[in-house]
Amino acid sequence: MFAYDIYEPIDRKVEDKFPTIFTLHGIGADELDMPGTLEPVMDRFVIVSIRGSVQQGPGYSYYKPVLDGEPSEKTVSYAANNVHEFIEMILKQYSSIDRKKLYLFGFDQGGIVAMTEFVKNGGMYHGGVFLSVKLPTFLENGPKNLLLKSKRIFIGHGTKDPLIPVTEGERTAKYFESLSDDVTFQTFDVMHNVSEEESETILEWFLKEEVDNPTVKKENS
């Protein structure tokens, strides 16, 4: 279904379970693009990096980009459904994953697909990070998922982004604020990329919830 890389903490024991982050990259990138940001927390999180299934130049995407307007609901939902099925498969294969602490982390097109999966199946996720994204109209106008009320959400955007204006980040934040009580929106002095400052902010966001908890969770704890 998807090619992927998985990074599990090296010194884990068989019974150890870790919060897990599923990453989705931007257009033209691949599964190696996102994990670098998360390297400092690989000792306490499982990272699953998902490669898009559509060839896009030297890299990949999750669906074929459109030149004008935005992709159809059918197109994005198909990609999101495939991601959902893939994640369900991964959950069955790896015992190190704590099913109660699943996160989605997406950039650009990967963020759009991640948002769609998060809104449709938010009950299974603990939180989501969506960077440099444009909120699909069908999500904005669609039914609200009441299961997102307590979910943690981080939205980041570059103030100089020439591809997706920062106003789109603001619109996305407003949308999620109507669904969740725990939304963080932050802008950064960058274009369509992730800066060192943004990376550090994201790491702090992930660790904020986990820092007071044990690094690993035992299956019977």
mmCIF file of N, CA and C in Angstrom, residues 130-205:
data_model
loop_
_atom_site.group_PDB
_atom_site.id
_atom_site.type_symbol
_atom_site.label_atom_id
_atom_site.label_comp_id
_atom_site.label_asym_id
_atom_site.label_seq_id
_atom_site.Cartn_x
_atom_site.Cartn_y
_atom_site.Cartn_z
ATOM 1 N N PHE A 130 -0.070 20.018 11.845
ATOM 2 C CA PHE A 130 -0.313 20.301 10.436
ATOM 3 C C PHE A 130 0.431 21.576 10.043
ATOM 4 N N LEU A 131 1.398 21.442 9.145
ATOM 5 C CA LEU A 131 2.280 22.552 8.795
ATOM 6 C C LEU A 131 2.082 22.978 7.344
ATOM 7 N N SER A 132 2.009 24.291 7.127
ATOM 8 C CA SER A 132 1.932 24.869 5.780
ATOM 9 C C SER A 132 0.844 24.200 4.946
ATOM 10 N N VAL A 133 -0.371 24.211 5.488
ATOM 11 C CA VAL A 133 -1.481 23.512 4.842
ATOM 12 C C VAL A 133 -2.578 24.484 4.401
ATOM 13 N N LYS A 134 -3.409 23.979 3.484
ATOM 14 C CA LYS A 134 -4.613 24.690 3.079
ATOM 15 C C LYS A 134 -5.804 23.825 3.430
ATOM 16 N N LEU A 135 -6.720 24.379 4.186
ATOM 17 C CA LEU A 135 -7.887 23.629 4.640
ATOM 18 C C LEU A 135 -8.823 23.342 3.469
ATOM 19 N N PRO A 136 -9.109 22.067 3.190
ATOM 20 C CA PRO A 136 -10.048 21.751 2.109
ATOM 21 C C PRO A 136 -11.449 22.285 2.412
ATOM 22 N N THR A 137 -12.108 22.814 1.416
ATOM 23 C CA THR A 137 -13.451 23.373 1.602
ATOM 24 C C THR A 137 -14.426 22.324 2.099
ATOM 25 N N PHE A 138 -14.276 21.082 1.630
ATOM 26 C CA PHE A 138 -15.221 20.047 2.047
ATOM 27 C C PHE A 138 -15.105 19.721 3.533
ATOM 28 N N LEU A 139 -13.921 19.921 4.110
ATOM 29 C CA LEU A 139 -13.794 19.746 5.557
ATOM 30 C C LEU A 139 -14.443 20.913 6.294
ATOM 31 N N GLU A 140 -14.145 22.109 5.809
ATOM 32 C CA GLU A 140 -14.665 23.322 6.446
ATOM 33 C C GLU A 140 -16.190 23.331 6.468
ATOM 34 N N ASN A 141 -16.793 22.833 5.402
ATOM 35 C CA ASN A 141 -18.257 22.857 5.291
ATOM 36 C C ASN A 141 -18.916 21.549 5.716
ATOM 37 N N GLY A 142 -18.111 20.589 6.099
ATOM 38 C CA GLY A 142 -18.639 19.268 6.447
ATOM 39 C C GLY A 142 -19.079 19.169 7.894
ATOM 40 N N PRO A 143 -19.577 18.005 8.286
ATOM 41 C CA PRO A 143 -20.027 17.785 9.667
ATOM 42 C C PRO A 143 -18.853 17.861 10.639
ATOM 43 N N LYS A 144 -19.131 18.322 11.851
ATOM 44 C CA LYS A 144 -18.086 18.442 12.860
ATOM 45 C C LYS A 144 -17.975 17.155 13.666
ATOM 46 N N ASN A 145 -16.749 16.749 13.894
ATOM 47 C CA ASN A 145 -16.477 15.550 14.671
ATOM 48 C C ASN A 145 -16.362 15.938 16.146
ATOM 49 N N LEU A 146 -17.356 15.571 16.945
ATOM 50 C CA LEU A 146 -17.378 15.942 18.359
ATOM 51 C C LEU A 146 -16.293 15.236 19.160
ATOM 52 N N LEU A 147 -15.707 14.196 18.595
ATOM 53 C CA LEU A 147 -14.650 13.462 19.293
ATOM 54 C C LEU A 147 -13.329 14.225 19.323
ATOM 55 N N LEU A 148 -13.266 15.356 18.618
ATOM 56 C CA LEU A 148 -12.022 16.143 18.575
ATOM 57 C C LEU A 148 -11.932 17.167 19.707
ATOM 58 N N LYS A 149 -12.953 17.263 20.527
ATOM 59 C CA LYS A 149 -13.050 18.318 21.540
ATOM 60 C C LYS A 149 -11.813 18.425 22.426
ATOM 61 N N SER A 150 -11.250 17.297 22.821
ATOM 62 C CA SER A 150 -10.110 17.314 23.740
ATOM 63 C C SER A 150 -8.786 16.984 23.057
ATOM 64 N N LYS A 151 -8.780 16.899 21.736
ATOM 65 C CA LYS A 151 -7.563 16.529 21.020
ATOM 66 C C LYS A 151 -6.579 17.691 20.933
ATOM 67 N N ARG A 152 -5.290 17.360 20.969
ATOM 68 C CA ARG A 152 -4.240 18.362 20.872
ATOM 69 C C ARG A 152 -3.921 18.613 19.402
ATOM 70 N N ILE A 153 -3.862 19.895 19.019
ATOM 71 C CA ILE A 153 -3.635 20.251 17.621
ATOM 72 C C ILE A 153 -2.632 21.404 17.542
ATOM 73 N N PHE A 154 -1.641 21.250 16.666
ATOM 74 C CA PHE A 154 -0.664 22.307 16.418
ATOM 75 C C PHE A 154 -0.679 22.645 14.937
ATOM 76 N N ILE A 155 -0.785 23.938 14.641
ATOM 77 C CA ILE A 155 -0.779 24.406 13.264
ATOM 78 C C ILE A 155 0.325 25.436 13.107
ATOM 79 N N GLY A 156 1.252 25.198 12.171
ATOM 80 C CA GLY A 156 2.352 26.118 11.939
ATOM 81 C C GLY A 156 2.362 26.580 10.490
ATOM 82 N N HIS A 157 2.782 27.834 10.284
ATOM 83 C CA HIS A 157 2.783 28.375 8.921
ATOM 84 C C HIS A 157 3.838 29.463 8.775
ATOM 85 N N GLY A 158 4.431 29.532 7.603
ATOM 86 C CA GLY A 158 5.413 30.575 7.324
ATOM 87 C C GLY A 158 4.751 31.871 6.895
ATOM 88 N N THR A 159 5.197 32.982 7.460
ATOM 89 C CA THR A 159 4.596 34.277 7.119
ATOM 90 C C THR A 159 4.940 34.722 5.704
ATOM 91 N N LYS A 160 5.993 34.122 5.111
ATOM 92 C CA LYS A 160 6.424 34.497 3.763
ATOM 93 C C LYS A 160 6.147 33.389 2.744
ATOM 94 N N ASP A 161 5.259 32.482 3.086
ATOM 95 C CA ASP A 161 4.962 31.340 2.212
ATOM 96 C C ASP A 161 4.343 31.831 0.902
ATOM 97 N N PRO A 162 5.015 31.610 -0.243
ATOM 98 C CA PRO A 162 4.482 32.074 -1.530
ATOM 99 C C PRO A 162 3.514 31.075 -2.162
ATOM 100 N N LEU A 163 3.480 29.860 -1.669
ATOM 101 C CA LEU A 163 2.635 28.813 -2.242
ATOM 102 C C LEU A 163 1.283 28.718 -1.549
ATOM 103 N N ILE A 164 1.316 28.744 -0.231
ATOM 104 C CA ILE A 164 0.090 28.709 0.562
ATOM 105 C C ILE A 164 0.161 29.880 1.546
ATOM 106 N N PRO A 165 -0.541 30.963 1.284
ATOM 107 C CA PRO A 165 -0.451 32.168 2.122
ATOM 108 C C PRO A 165 -0.753 31.889 3.589
ATOM 109 N N VAL A 166 -0.165 32.680 4.459
ATOM 110 C CA VAL A 166 -0.345 32.492 5.896
ATOM 111 C C VAL A 166 -1.812 32.629 6.298
ATOM 112 N N THR A 167 -2.597 33.335 5.489
ATOM 113 C CA THR A 167 -4.036 33.447 5.785
ATOM 114 C C THR A 167 -4.709 32.078 5.771
ATOM 115 N N GLU A 168 -4.150 31.141 4.989
ATOM 116 C CA GLU A 168 -4.689 29.786 4.984
ATOM 117 C C GLU A 168 -4.413 29.090 6.312
ATOM 118 N N GLY A 169 -3.250 29.366 6.882
ATOM 119 C CA GLY A 169 -2.953 28.824 8.204
ATOM 120 C C GLY A 169 -3.909 29.374 9.249
ATOM 121 N N GLU A 170 -4.213 30.657 9.143
ATOM 122 C CA GLU A 170 -5.151 31.288 10.075
ATOM 123 C C GLU A 170 -6.545 30.674 9.936
ATOM 124 N N ARG A 171 -6.935 30.414 8.689
ATOM 125 C CA ARG A 171 -8.253 29.813 8.434
ATOM 126 C C ARG A 171 -8.311 28.387 9.000
ATOM 127 N N THR A 172 -7.222 27.671 8.829
ATOM 128 C CA THR A 172 -7.155 26.309 9.365
ATOM 129 C C THR A 172 -7.241 26.318 10.885
ATOM 130 N N ALA A 173 -6.526 27.249 11.505
ATOM 131 C CA ALA A 173 -6.554 27.348 12.962
ATOM 132 C C ALA A 173 -7.961 27.669 13.462
ATOM 133 N N LYS A 174 -8.623 28.593 12.801
ATOM 134 C CA LYS A 174 -9.988 28.969 13.186
ATOM 135 C C LYS A 174 -10.928 27.773 13.093
ATOM 136 N N TYR A 175 -10.762 26.988 12.048
ATOM 137 C CA TYR A 175 -11.588 25.803 11.872
ATOM 138 C C TYR A 175 -11.390 24.822 13.024
ATOM 139 N N PHE A 176 -10.144 24.525 13.343
ATOM 140 C CA PHE A 176 -9.889 23.560 14.407
ATOM 141 C C PHE A 176 -10.267 24.104 15.784
ATOM 142 N N GLU A 177 -10.197 25.408 15.955
ATOM 143 C CA GLU A 177 -10.635 26.007 17.221
ATOM 144 C C GLU A 177 -12.128 25.825 17.440
ATOM 145 N N SER A 178 -12.869 25.601 16.358
ATOM 146 C CA SER A 178 -14.301 25.327 16.485
ATOM 147 C C SER A 178 -14.559 23.870 16.857
ATOM 148 N N LEU A 179 -13.504 23.050 16.803
ATOM 149 C CA LEU A 179 -13.648 21.621 17.088
ATOM 150 C C LEU A 179 -12.963 21.200 18.378
ATOM 151 N N SER A 180 -11.854 21.853 18.717
ATOM 152 C CA SER A 180 -11.027 21.424 19.843
ATOM 153 C C SER A 180 -10.753 22.574 20.808
ATOM 154 N N ASP A 181 -10.576 22.219 22.068
ATOM 155 C CA ASP A 181 -10.232 23.207 23.097
ATOM 156 C C ASP A 181 -8.725 23.341 23.277
ATOM 157 N N ASP A 182 -7.946 22.609 22.491
ATOM 158 C CA ASP A 182 -6.496 22.603 22.681
ATOM 159 C C ASP A 182 -5.786 22.792 21.339
ATOM 160 N N VAL A 183 -5.904 24.000 20.792
ATOM 161 C CA VAL A 183 -5.302 24.310 19.491
ATOM 162 C C VAL A 183 -4.199 25.359 19.666
ATOM 163 N N THR A 184 -3.036 25.074 19.114
ATOM 164 C CA THR A 184 -1.927 26.023 19.098
ATOM 165 C C THR A 184 -1.661 26.426 17.651
ATOM 166 N N PHE A 185 -1.684 27.725 17.392
ATOM 167 C CA PHE A 185 -1.347 28.234 16.058
ATOM 168 C C PHE A 185 -0.162 29.172 16.191
ATOM 169 N N GLN A 186 0.878 28.925 15.396
ATOM 170 C CA GLN A 186 2.082 29.745 15.479
ATOM 171 C C GLN A 186 2.647 29.978 14.082
ATOM 172 N N THR A 187 3.072 31.207 13.845
ATOM 173 C CA THR A 187 3.683 31.542 12.559
ATOM 174 C C THR A 187 5.194 31.692 12.727
ATOM 175 N N PHE A 188 5.898 31.532 11.611
ATOM 176 C CA PHE A 188 7.354 31.590 11.615
ATOM 177 C C PHE A 188 7.832 32.397 10.410
ATOM 178 N N ASP A 189 8.974 33.043 10.561
ATOM 179 C CA ASP A 189 9.509 33.920 9.522
ATOM 180 C C ASP A 189 10.223 33.096 8.459
ATOM 181 N N VAL A 190 9.441 32.284 7.741
ATOM 182 C CA VAL A 190 9.994 31.416 6.705
ATOM 183 C C VAL A 190 9.052 31.413 5.503
ATOM 184 N N MET A 191 9.501 30.737 4.447
ATOM 185 C CA MET A 191 8.659 30.576 3.256
ATOM 186 C C MET A 191 7.929 29.239 3.365
ATOM 187 N N HIS A 192 7.937 28.431 2.302
ATOM 188 C CA HIS A 192 7.234 27.152 2.333
ATOM 189 C C HIS A 192 8.196 26.059 2.782
ATOM 190 N N ASN A 193 8.605 26.156 4.024
ATOM 191 C CA ASN A 193 9.560 25.205 4.577
ATOM 192 C C ASN A 193 9.453 25.226 6.097
ATOM 193 N N VAL A 194 10.214 24.366 6.732
ATOM 194 C CA VAL A 194 10.214 24.283 8.194
ATOM 195 C C VAL A 194 11.574 24.739 8.702
ATOM 196 N N SER A 195 11.589 25.770 9.520
ATOM 197 C CA SER A 195 12.834 26.330 10.041
ATOM 198 C C SER A 195 13.276 25.578 11.295
ATOM 199 N N GLU A 196 14.493 25.869 11.733
ATOM 200 C CA GLU A 196 15.004 25.276 12.971
ATOM 201 C C GLU A 196 14.132 25.691 14.152
ATOM 202 N N GLU A 197 13.704 26.941 14.156
ATOM 203 C CA GLU A 197 12.840 27.419 15.234
ATOM 204 C C GLU A 197 11.519 26.655 15.263
ATOM 205 N N GLU A 198 10.950 26.442 14.091
ATOM 206 C CA GLU A 198 9.681 25.712 14.033
ATOM 207 C C GLU A 198 9.878 24.263 14.480
ATOM 208 N N SER A 199 10.978 23.654 14.060
ATOM 209 C CA SER A 199 11.273 22.282 14.469
ATOM 210 C C SER A 199 11.367 22.167 15.979
ATOM 211 N N GLU A 200 12.057 23.113 16.601
ATOM 212 C CA GLU A 200 12.208 23.091 18.057
ATOM 213 C C GLU A 200 10.855 23.291 18.752
ATOM 214 N N THR A 201 10.031 24.151 18.177
ATOM 215 C CA THR A 201 8.703 24.392 18.750
ATOM 216 C C THR A 201 7.851 23.135 18.673
ATOM 217 N N ILE A 202 7.934 22.428 17.555
ATOM 218 C CA ILE A 202 7.175 21.188 17.381
ATOM 219 C C ILE A 202 7.627 20.133 18.381
ATOM 220 N N LEU A 203 8.924 20.002 18.565
ATOM 221 C CA LEU A 203 9.451 19.033 19.520
ATOM 222 C C LEU A 203 8.961 19.342 20.928
ATOM 223 N N GLU A 204 8.973 20.609 21.288
ATOM 224 C CA GLU A 204 8.483 21.012 22.610
ATOM 225 C C GLU A 204 7.004 20.678 22.755
ATOM 226 N N TRP A 205 6.257 20.863 21.668
ATOM 227 C CA TRP A 205 4.822 20.559 21.692
ATOM 228 C C TRP A 205 4.600 19.066 21.924
#
